[in-house]
Amino acid sequence: MSDSKPSIPAQPIAPRANVSICFVCLGNICRSPTAEGVMLQLVADRGLTEHIRIDSAGTGAYHVGEPADARSAAAAKQKGVHLPSRARLFVADDLETFDYVVAMDSKNFAHIERMARSRAQLEKVSLLRSFSVDGGPLDVPDPYYADNFDEVFEICRSGCEGLLDHIVRRHGLPG
Ligand code: 4NP
């Protein structure tokens, strides 16, 4: 019989986040960074940071590497929300990696749908406003030229509140 001792990690292993969300828009500088920042804040407020991983990405590569648009960041800052994102392209692997792939509008949704390789991947894709209780249309409007950043912030907030309630119920998370 071996007398070697089982190896015990010196540090406790951090608990794994058990749900992951990727918000997706076109440029990944306005809507999805806003949803990401809002959700980070909502999740922190409910003590769920260890349980939920949050990211965002864009279906277009125009702004890769850029921080959130200054107008989105200002609208969010006014409501006490920080937008930490750096724009990146949404890739096919994201449909495998994330549990929830949440599109901002039906064009982003269709783009992601075309990238899906299985029914399981397709079932991960949703529209942010489908979780909102505000009853508005299903697309988050693109603010890049419309300059309606405060409105977009509130739309993202409503959708994220509904999405978080859905996730907490569905996954039996605390709170
Ligand atoms: P987003 O907004 O998809 O919410 O990040 C846009 C940002 C940039 C452009 C379009 C939409 N663009 O055409 O450069």
Coordinates of N, CA and C and ligand atoms in Angstrom, one line a residue:
M1 N 0.8 -1.2 0.0 CA 0.0 0.0 0.0 C 0.9 1.3 0.0
S2 N 0.6 2.2 -0.8 CA 1.4 3.4 -0.9 C 1.1 4.3 0.3
D3 N 2.2 4.9 0.8 CA 2.0 5.8 1.9 C 2.0 7.3 1.5
S4 N 1.9 7.5 0.1 CA 2.0 8.9 -0.3 C 0.6 9.5 0.1
K5 N 0.8 10.8 0.5 CA -0.4 11.5 1.0 C -1.2 12.1 -0.2
P6 N -2.5 12.2 -0.1 CA -3.2 12.9 -1.2 C -2.8 14.3 -1.2
S7 N -2.6 14.9 -2.5 CA -2.2 16.3 -2.5 C -3.4 17.2 -2.2
I8 N -3.2 18.1 -1.3 CA -4.3 19.0 -0.9 C -3.9 20.4 -1.4
P9 N -4.8 21.1 -2.2 CA -4.4 22.4 -2.7 C -4.2 23.4 -1.6
A10 N -3.2 24.2 -1.7 CA -2.8 25.2 -0.7 C -3.9 26.2 -0.5
Q11 N -4.6 26.6 -1.6 CA -5.6 27.6 -1.6 C -7.0 26.9 -1.9
P12 N -8.1 27.4 -1.2 CA -9.4 26.8 -1.6 C -9.6 27.1 -3.1
I13 N -10.3 26.2 -3.7 CA -10.6 26.4 -5.1 C -11.8 27.3 -5.2
A14 N -11.7 28.3 -6.0 CA -12.8 29.3 -6.1 C -14.0 28.6 -6.7
P15 N -15.2 28.9 -6.1 CA -16.4 28.3 -6.6 C -16.6 28.7 -8.1
R16 N -17.0 27.7 -8.9 CA -17.2 28.0 -10.3 C -18.5 28.9 -10.5
A17 N -18.4 29.8 -11.4 CA -19.7 30.5 -11.8 C -20.6 29.4 -12.4
N18 N -21.9 29.4 -12.0 CA -22.6 28.3 -12.6 C -23.6 28.7 -13.7
V19 N -23.7 30.0 -14.0 CA -24.4 30.4 -15.2 C -23.6 31.5 -15.9
S20 N -23.6 31.5 -17.2 CA -22.9 32.5 -18.0 C -23.8 33.1 -19.0
I21 N -23.6 34.4 -19.2 CA -24.4 35.2 -20.1 C -23.5 36.0 -21.1
C22 N -23.8 36.0 -22.4 CA -23.1 36.9 -23.3 C -24.1 37.7 -24.0
F23 N -24.1 39.0 -23.8 CA -25.0 40.0 -24.5 C -24.4 40.3 -25.8
V24 N -25.2 40.4 -26.9 CA -24.7 40.6 -28.2 C -25.4 41.7 -29.0
C25 N -24.7 42.7 -29.5 CA -25.3 43.6 -30.4 C -24.4 43.7 -31.7
L26 N -24.5 44.8 -32.4 CA -23.7 44.9 -33.7 C -22.3 45.3 -33.4
G27 N -22.1 46.5 -32.8 CA -20.7 47.0 -32.7 C -20.1 46.7 -31.4
N28 N -20.8 46.2 -30.4 CA -20.3 45.9 -29.0 C -19.7 47.1 -28.4
I29 N -20.3 48.3 -28.7 CA -19.8 49.5 -28.0 C -21.0 50.3 -27.3
C30 N -22.2 50.0 -27.7 CA -23.4 50.7 -27.1 C -24.3 49.8 -26.3
R31 N -25.1 49.0 -27.0 CA -26.2 48.3 -26.3 C -25.7 47.1 -25.5
S32 N -24.9 46.2 -26.1 CA -24.5 45.1 -25.3 C -23.5 45.4 -24.1
P33 N -22.7 46.4 -24.3 CA -21.9 46.9 -23.1 C -22.8 47.5 -22.0
T34 N -23.9 48.1 -22.4 CA -24.8 48.7 -21.4 C -25.5 47.6 -20.7
A35 N -26.0 46.6 -21.4 CA -26.6 45.4 -20.8 C -25.6 44.7 -19.8
E36 N -24.4 44.6 -20.3 CA -23.4 43.9 -19.5 C -23.1 44.7 -18.2
G37 N -23.0 46.0 -18.3 CA -22.7 46.8 -17.1 C -23.9 46.8 -16.1
V38 N -25.1 46.9 -16.7 CA -26.3 46.9 -15.9 C -26.4 45.5 -15.1
M39 N -26.2 44.4 -15.9 CA -26.3 43.1 -15.3 C -25.2 42.9 -14.2
L40 N -24.0 43.3 -14.5 CA -23.0 43.2 -13.5 C -23.4 43.9 -12.2
Q41 N -24.0 45.0 -12.3 CA -24.5 45.8 -11.1 C -25.6 45.1 -10.4
L42 N -26.6 44.6 -11.2 CA -27.8 43.9 -10.6 C -27.3 42.6 -9.9
V43 N -26.4 41.9 -10.5 CA -25.9 40.6 -9.9 C -25.1 40.9 -8.6
A44 N -24.3 42.0 -8.7 CA -23.6 42.3 -7.4 C -24.5 42.7 -6.3
D45 N -25.6 43.5 -6.7 CA -26.6 44.0 -5.7 C -27.3 42.8 -5.0
R46 N -27.4 41.7 -5.8 CA -28.1 40.5 -5.2 C -27.1 39.5 -4.7
G47 N -25.8 39.8 -4.6 CA -24.8 38.9 -4.0 C -24.6 37.7 -4.8
L48 N -24.7 37.8 -6.2 CA -24.6 36.6 -7.0 C -23.4 36.6 -7.9
T49 N -22.5 37.5 -7.6 CA -21.3 37.6 -8.5 C -20.6 36.3 -8.7
E50 N -20.4 35.5 -7.7 CA -19.7 34.2 -7.8 C -20.5 33.2 -8.7
H51 N -21.8 33.5 -8.9 CA -22.6 32.5 -9.6 C -22.8 32.8 -11.1
I52 N -22.6 34.0 -11.4 CA -23.0 34.4 -12.8 C -21.9 35.1 -13.5
R53 N -21.4 34.6 -14.6 CA -20.4 35.2 -15.4 C -21.0 36.0 -16.5
I54 N -20.6 37.2 -16.8 CA -21.2 38.1 -17.7 C -20.2 38.7 -18.7
D55 N -20.5 38.7 -20.0 CA -19.6 39.2 -21.0 C -20.5 39.8 -22.1
S56 N -19.9 40.4 -23.1 CA -20.6 40.9 -24.3 C -19.7 40.8 -25.5
A57 N -20.4 40.9 -26.7 CA -19.6 40.8 -28.0 C -20.5 41.4 -29.1
G58 N -19.9 41.6 -30.2 CA -20.6 42.2 -31.4 C -20.6 41.3 -32.6
T59 N -21.6 41.4 -33.4 CA -21.6 40.6 -34.6 C -20.8 41.2 -35.7
G60 N -20.4 42.5 -35.6 CA -19.6 43.2 -36.5 C -18.2 43.6 -35.9
A61 N -17.2 43.6 -36.7 CA -15.8 43.8 -36.2 C -15.4 45.3 -36.2
Y62 N -16.3 46.2 -36.6 CA -15.8 47.6 -36.8 C -15.1 48.2 -35.6
H63 N -15.5 47.9 -34.4 CA -15.0 48.6 -33.2 C -14.2 47.7 -32.3
V64 N -13.7 46.6 -32.8 CA -13.0 45.6 -31.9 C -11.8 46.3 -31.1
G65 N -11.8 46.0 -29.8 CA -10.7 46.6 -29.0 C -11.1 47.9 -28.3
E66 N -12.2 48.5 -28.8 CA -12.6 49.8 -28.2 C -13.4 49.7 -26.9
P67 N -13.3 50.7 -26.0 CA -14.2 50.7 -24.9 C -15.6 51.1 -25.3
A68 N -16.5 51.0 -24.3 CA -17.9 51.4 -24.6 C -17.9 52.9 -25.2
D69 N -18.8 53.1 -26.1 CA -19.0 54.5 -26.6 C -19.2 55.5 -25.5
A70 N -18.5 56.6 -25.6 CA -18.5 57.6 -24.5 C -20.0 58.0 -24.1
R71 N -20.9 58.0 -25.1 CA -22.3 58.4 -24.8 C -23.0 57.4 -24.0
S72 N -22.7 56.1 -24.3 CA -23.3 55.0 -23.5 C -22.7 55.0 -22.1
A73 N -21.4 55.2 -22.0 CA -20.7 55.2 -20.7 C -21.3 56.4 -19.9
A74 N -21.5 57.6 -20.5 CA -22.0 58.7 -19.7 C -23.4 58.5 -19.2
A75 N -24.3 57.9 -20.1 CA -25.7 57.6 -19.7 C -25.7 56.6 -18.5
A76 N -24.8 55.6 -18.6 CA -24.7 54.6 -17.5 C -24.2 55.2 -16.2
K77 N -23.1 56.0 -16.4 CA -22.5 56.6 -15.2 C -23.5 57.5 -14.4
Q78 N -24.3 58.2 -15.2 CA -25.4 59.0 -14.6 C -26.3 58.2 -13.7
K79 N -26.4 56.9 -14.0 CA -27.3 56.0 -13.2 C -26.5 55.1 -12.2
G80 N -25.2 55.5 -12.1 CA -24.3 54.8 -11.2 C -23.8 53.4 -11.7
V81 N -23.8 53.3 -13.0 CA -23.4 52.0 -13.6 C -22.1 52.2 -14.4
H82 N -21.1 51.3 -14.2 CA -19.8 51.4 -14.9 C -19.9 50.4 -16.1
L83 N -19.3 50.7 -17.2 CA -19.3 49.8 -18.4 C -17.9 49.4 -18.6
P84 N -17.5 48.2 -18.2 CA -16.0 47.8 -18.3 C -15.6 47.2 -19.6
S85 N -16.5 47.1 -20.6 CA -16.2 46.2 -21.8 C -15.1 46.8 -22.7
R86 N -14.5 45.8 -23.4 CA -13.7 46.1 -24.6 C -14.3 45.4 -25.7
A87 N -14.6 46.0 -26.9 CA -15.3 45.4 -27.9 C -14.6 44.2 -28.5
R88 N -15.3 43.1 -28.7 CA -14.8 41.9 -29.4 C -15.9 41.3 -30.3
L89 N -15.4 40.5 -31.2 CA -16.3 39.9 -32.2 C -16.9 38.6 -31.5
F90 N -18.2 38.5 -31.7 CA -18.9 37.2 -31.3 C -18.4 36.1 -32.2
V91 N -18.0 35.0 -31.6 CA -17.5 33.8 -32.4 C -18.3 32.6 -32.1
A92 N -18.2 31.6 -33.0 CA -19.0 30.4 -32.9 C -18.8 29.7 -31.6
D93 N -17.6 29.7 -31.1 CA -17.3 29.1 -29.8 C -18.2 29.6 -28.6
D94 N -18.6 30.9 -28.8 CA -19.4 31.5 -27.7 C -20.7 30.8 -27.5
L95 N -21.2 30.2 -28.6 CA -22.5 29.4 -28.5 C -22.3 28.1 -27.7
E96 N -21.0 27.7 -27.6 CA -20.7 26.5 -26.8 C -20.4 26.9 -25.3
T97 N -19.7 28.0 -25.2 CA -19.2 28.5 -23.9 C -20.2 29.0 -23.0
F98 N -21.2 29.8 -23.6 CA -22.1 30.5 -22.7 C -23.4 29.8 -22.6
D99 N -24.1 29.9 -21.5 CA -25.4 29.3 -21.3 C -26.5 30.2 -21.9
Y100 N -26.4 31.5 -21.8 CA -27.4 32.4 -22.4 C -26.7 33.4 -23.4
V101 N -27.1 33.4 -24.6 CA -26.6 34.3 -25.6 C -27.8 35.2 -25.9
V102 N -27.7 36.5 -25.5 CA -28.8 37.4 -25.4 C -28.6 38.5 -26.4
A103 N -29.4 38.5 -27.5 CA -29.3 39.4 -28.6 C -30.1 40.7 -28.3
M104 N -29.5 41.8 -28.8 CA -30.2 43.1 -28.6 C -31.3 43.3 -29.6
D105 N -31.2 42.8 -30.8 CA -32.3 43.0 -31.7 C -32.4 41.8 -32.7
S106 N -33.4 41.8 -33.5 CA -33.7 40.6 -34.3 C -32.6 40.4 -35.4
K107 N -31.9 41.4 -35.8 CA -30.8 41.2 -36.8 C -29.6 40.5 -36.1
N108 N -29.3 40.9 -34.9 CA -28.2 40.2 -34.2 C -28.7 38.8 -33.9
F109 N -30.0 38.6 -33.6 CA -30.5 37.3 -33.3 C -30.3 36.4 -34.5
A110 N -30.7 36.9 -35.7 CA -30.6 36.1 -36.9 C -29.2 35.8 -37.3
H111 N -28.3 36.7 -37.0 CA -26.9 36.5 -37.3 C -26.4 35.3 -36.4
I112 N -26.7 35.4 -35.1 CA -26.3 34.3 -34.2 C -26.9 33.0 -34.6
E113 N -28.2 33.0 -34.9 CA -28.9 31.8 -35.3 C -28.2 31.1 -36.4
R114 N -27.7 31.8 -37.4 CA -27.0 31.2 -38.5 C -25.7 30.6 -38.1
M115 N -25.1 31.0 -37.0 CA -23.8 30.4 -36.5 C -24.1 29.1 -35.7
A116 N -25.3 28.9 -35.3 CA -25.6 27.8 -34.4 C -25.4 26.4 -35.1
R117 N -24.8 25.5 -34.4 CA -24.5 24.2 -35.0 C -25.3 23.0 -34.4
S118 N -26.2 23.4 -33.5 CA -27.0 22.3 -32.9 C -28.3 22.9 -32.3
R119 N -29.3 22.1 -32.0 CA -30.5 22.6 -31.4 C -30.2 23.1 -30.0
A120 N -29.2 22.5 -29.3 CA -28.9 22.9 -27.9 C -28.3 24.4 -28.0
Q121 N -27.5 24.6 -29.0 CA -26.9 26.0 -29.2 C -28.1 27.0 -29.5
L122 N -28.9 26.6 -30.4 CA -30.1 27.5 -30.8 C -30.9 27.9 -29.6
E123 N -31.1 26.9 -28.7 CA -32.0 27.1 -27.6 C -31.4 28.1 -26.6
K124 N -30.1 28.4 -26.7 CA -29.4 29.3 -25.8 C -29.7 30.8 -26.2
V125 N -30.2 31.0 -27.4 CA -30.3 32.3 -28.0 C -31.6 33.0 -27.7
S126 N -31.6 34.2 -27.2 CA -32.9 34.9 -26.9 C -32.7 36.4 -27.2
L127 N -33.8 37.1 -27.1 CA -33.8 38.6 -27.2 C -33.9 39.2 -25.9
L128 N -33.1 40.2 -25.6 CA -33.1 40.8 -24.2 C -34.6 41.2 -23.8
R129 N -35.2 41.9 -24.8 CA -36.5 42.5 -24.4 C -37.6 41.4 -24.2
S130 N -37.4 40.2 -24.6 CA -38.4 39.2 -24.4 C -38.5 38.9 -22.9
F131 N -37.5 39.3 -22.1 CA -37.5 39.1 -20.6 C -38.1 40.3 -19.9
S132 N -38.3 41.4 -20.6 CA -38.8 42.6 -20.0 C -40.3 42.6 -19.7
V133 N -40.6 43.2 -18.5 CA -42.1 43.3 -18.2 C -42.7 44.6 -18.7
D134 N -41.9 45.4 -19.4 CA -42.4 46.7 -19.9 C -43.3 46.6 -21.1
G135 N -43.3 45.4 -21.7 CA -44.3 45.2 -22.8 C -44.0 46.0 -24.1
G136 N -42.8 46.5 -24.3 CA -42.5 47.2 -25.5 C -42.2 46.3 -26.6
P137 N -41.7 46.9 -27.8 CA -41.3 46.1 -28.9 C -40.1 45.2 -28.5
L138 N -39.8 44.2 -29.3 CA -38.7 43.2 -28.9 C -37.3 43.7 -29.2
D139 N -37.1 44.7 -30.1 CA -35.7 45.1 -30.4 C -35.3 46.3 -29.4
V140 N -34.1 46.2 -28.9 CA -33.5 47.4 -28.3 C -33.0 48.3 -29.4
P141 N -33.5 49.5 -29.5 CA -33.1 50.4 -30.7 C -31.6 50.7 -30.7
D142 N -31.1 50.8 -31.9 CA -29.7 51.1 -32.0 C -29.5 52.6 -31.8
P143 N -28.7 53.0 -30.7 CA -28.6 54.4 -30.4 C -27.5 55.1 -31.1
Y144 N -26.7 54.4 -31.9 CA -25.4 55.0 -32.4 C -25.7 56.3 -33.2
Y145 N -26.7 56.3 -34.0 CA -27.1 57.5 -34.8 C -28.3 58.2 -34.2
A146 N -29.1 57.5 -33.5 CA -30.4 58.0 -32.9 C -30.1 58.9 -31.7
D147 N -29.0 58.6 -31.0 CA -28.6 59.4 -29.8 C -29.6 59.3 -28.7
N148 N -30.3 58.2 -28.5 CA -31.2 58.0 -27.4 C -30.7 57.1 -26.3
F149 N -29.5 57.5 -25.8 CA -28.8 56.6 -24.9 C -29.4 56.5 -23.6
D150 N -30.2 57.5 -23.1 CA -30.9 57.3 -21.8 C -32.0 56.3 -21.9
E151 N -32.7 56.4 -23.0 CA -33.8 55.4 -23.3 C -33.3 54.0 -23.4
V152 N -32.2 53.9 -24.1 CA -31.6 52.5 -24.3 C -31.1 52.0 -23.0
F153 N -30.6 52.8 -22.1 CA -30.2 52.4 -20.8 C -31.4 51.8 -20.0
E154 N -32.5 52.5 -20.0 CA -33.7 52.0 -19.3 C -34.2 50.8 -19.9
I155 N -34.2 50.6 -21.2 CA -34.7 49.4 -21.9 C -33.8 48.2 -21.4
C156 N -32.4 48.5 -21.4 CA -31.5 47.4 -21.0 C -31.8 47.1 -19.5
R157 N -32.0 48.1 -18.7 CA -32.2 47.8 -17.3 C -33.5 46.9 -17.1
S158 N -34.5 47.2 -17.8 CA -35.8 46.5 -17.7 C -35.6 45.0 -18.1
G159 N -34.9 44.9 -19.3 CA -34.7 43.5 -19.8 C -33.8 42.7 -18.9
C160 N -32.7 43.3 -18.3 CA -31.8 42.6 -17.4 C -32.5 42.2 -16.1
E161 N -33.4 43.1 -15.6 CA -34.1 42.7 -14.4 C -34.9 41.5 -14.6
G162 N -35.6 41.4 -15.8 CA -36.4 40.3 -16.1 C -35.6 39.0 -16.3
L163 N -34.5 39.2 -17.0 CA -33.6 38.1 -17.3 C -33.0 37.5 -16.0
L164 N -32.6 38.4 -15.1 CA -32.0 37.9 -13.9 C -33.0 37.2 -13.0
D165 N -34.2 37.7 -13.0 CA -35.3 36.9 -12.2 C -35.5 35.6 -12.8
H166 N -35.5 35.5 -14.2 CA -35.7 34.2 -14.9 C -34.6 33.2 -14.5
I167 N -33.3 33.7 -14.5 CA -32.1 32.9 -14.2 C -32.2 32.4 -12.8
V168 N -32.5 33.3 -11.9 CA -32.5 33.0 -10.4 C -33.5 31.8 -10.2
R169 N -34.7 32.0 -10.8 CA -35.7 31.0 -10.6 C -35.3 29.7 -11.3
R170 N -34.9 29.7 -12.5 CA -34.6 28.5 -13.3 C -33.4 27.7 -12.8
H171 N -32.4 28.4 -12.2 CA -31.2 27.7 -11.7 C -31.2 27.6 -10.2
G172 N -32.3 28.0 -9.6 CA -32.4 27.8 -8.1 C -31.3 28.6 -7.4
L173 N -30.9 29.8 -7.9 CA -29.8 30.5 -7.2 C -30.4 31.2 -6.0
P174 N -29.5 31.5 -5.0 CA -30.0 32.2 -3.8 C -30.5 33.6 -4.2
G175 N -31.4 34.1 -3.4 CA -31.9 35.5 -3.6 C -33.1 35.4 -4.5
Ligands
4NP1 P1 -24.2 48.8 -30.9 O1 -24.3 50.2 -31.7 O2 -24.5 47.7 -31.9 O3 -25.3 49.0 -29.9 O4 -22.8 48.7 -30.3 C1 -23.6 50.4 -32.9 C2 -22.2 50.8 -32.8 C3 -21.6 51.1 -34.0 C4 -22.2 51.0 -35.2 C5 -23.5 50.6 -35.2 C6 -24.2 50.3 -34.1 N1 -21.5 51.3 -36.4 O5 -22.1 51.3 -37.5 O6 -20.3 51.6 -36.3

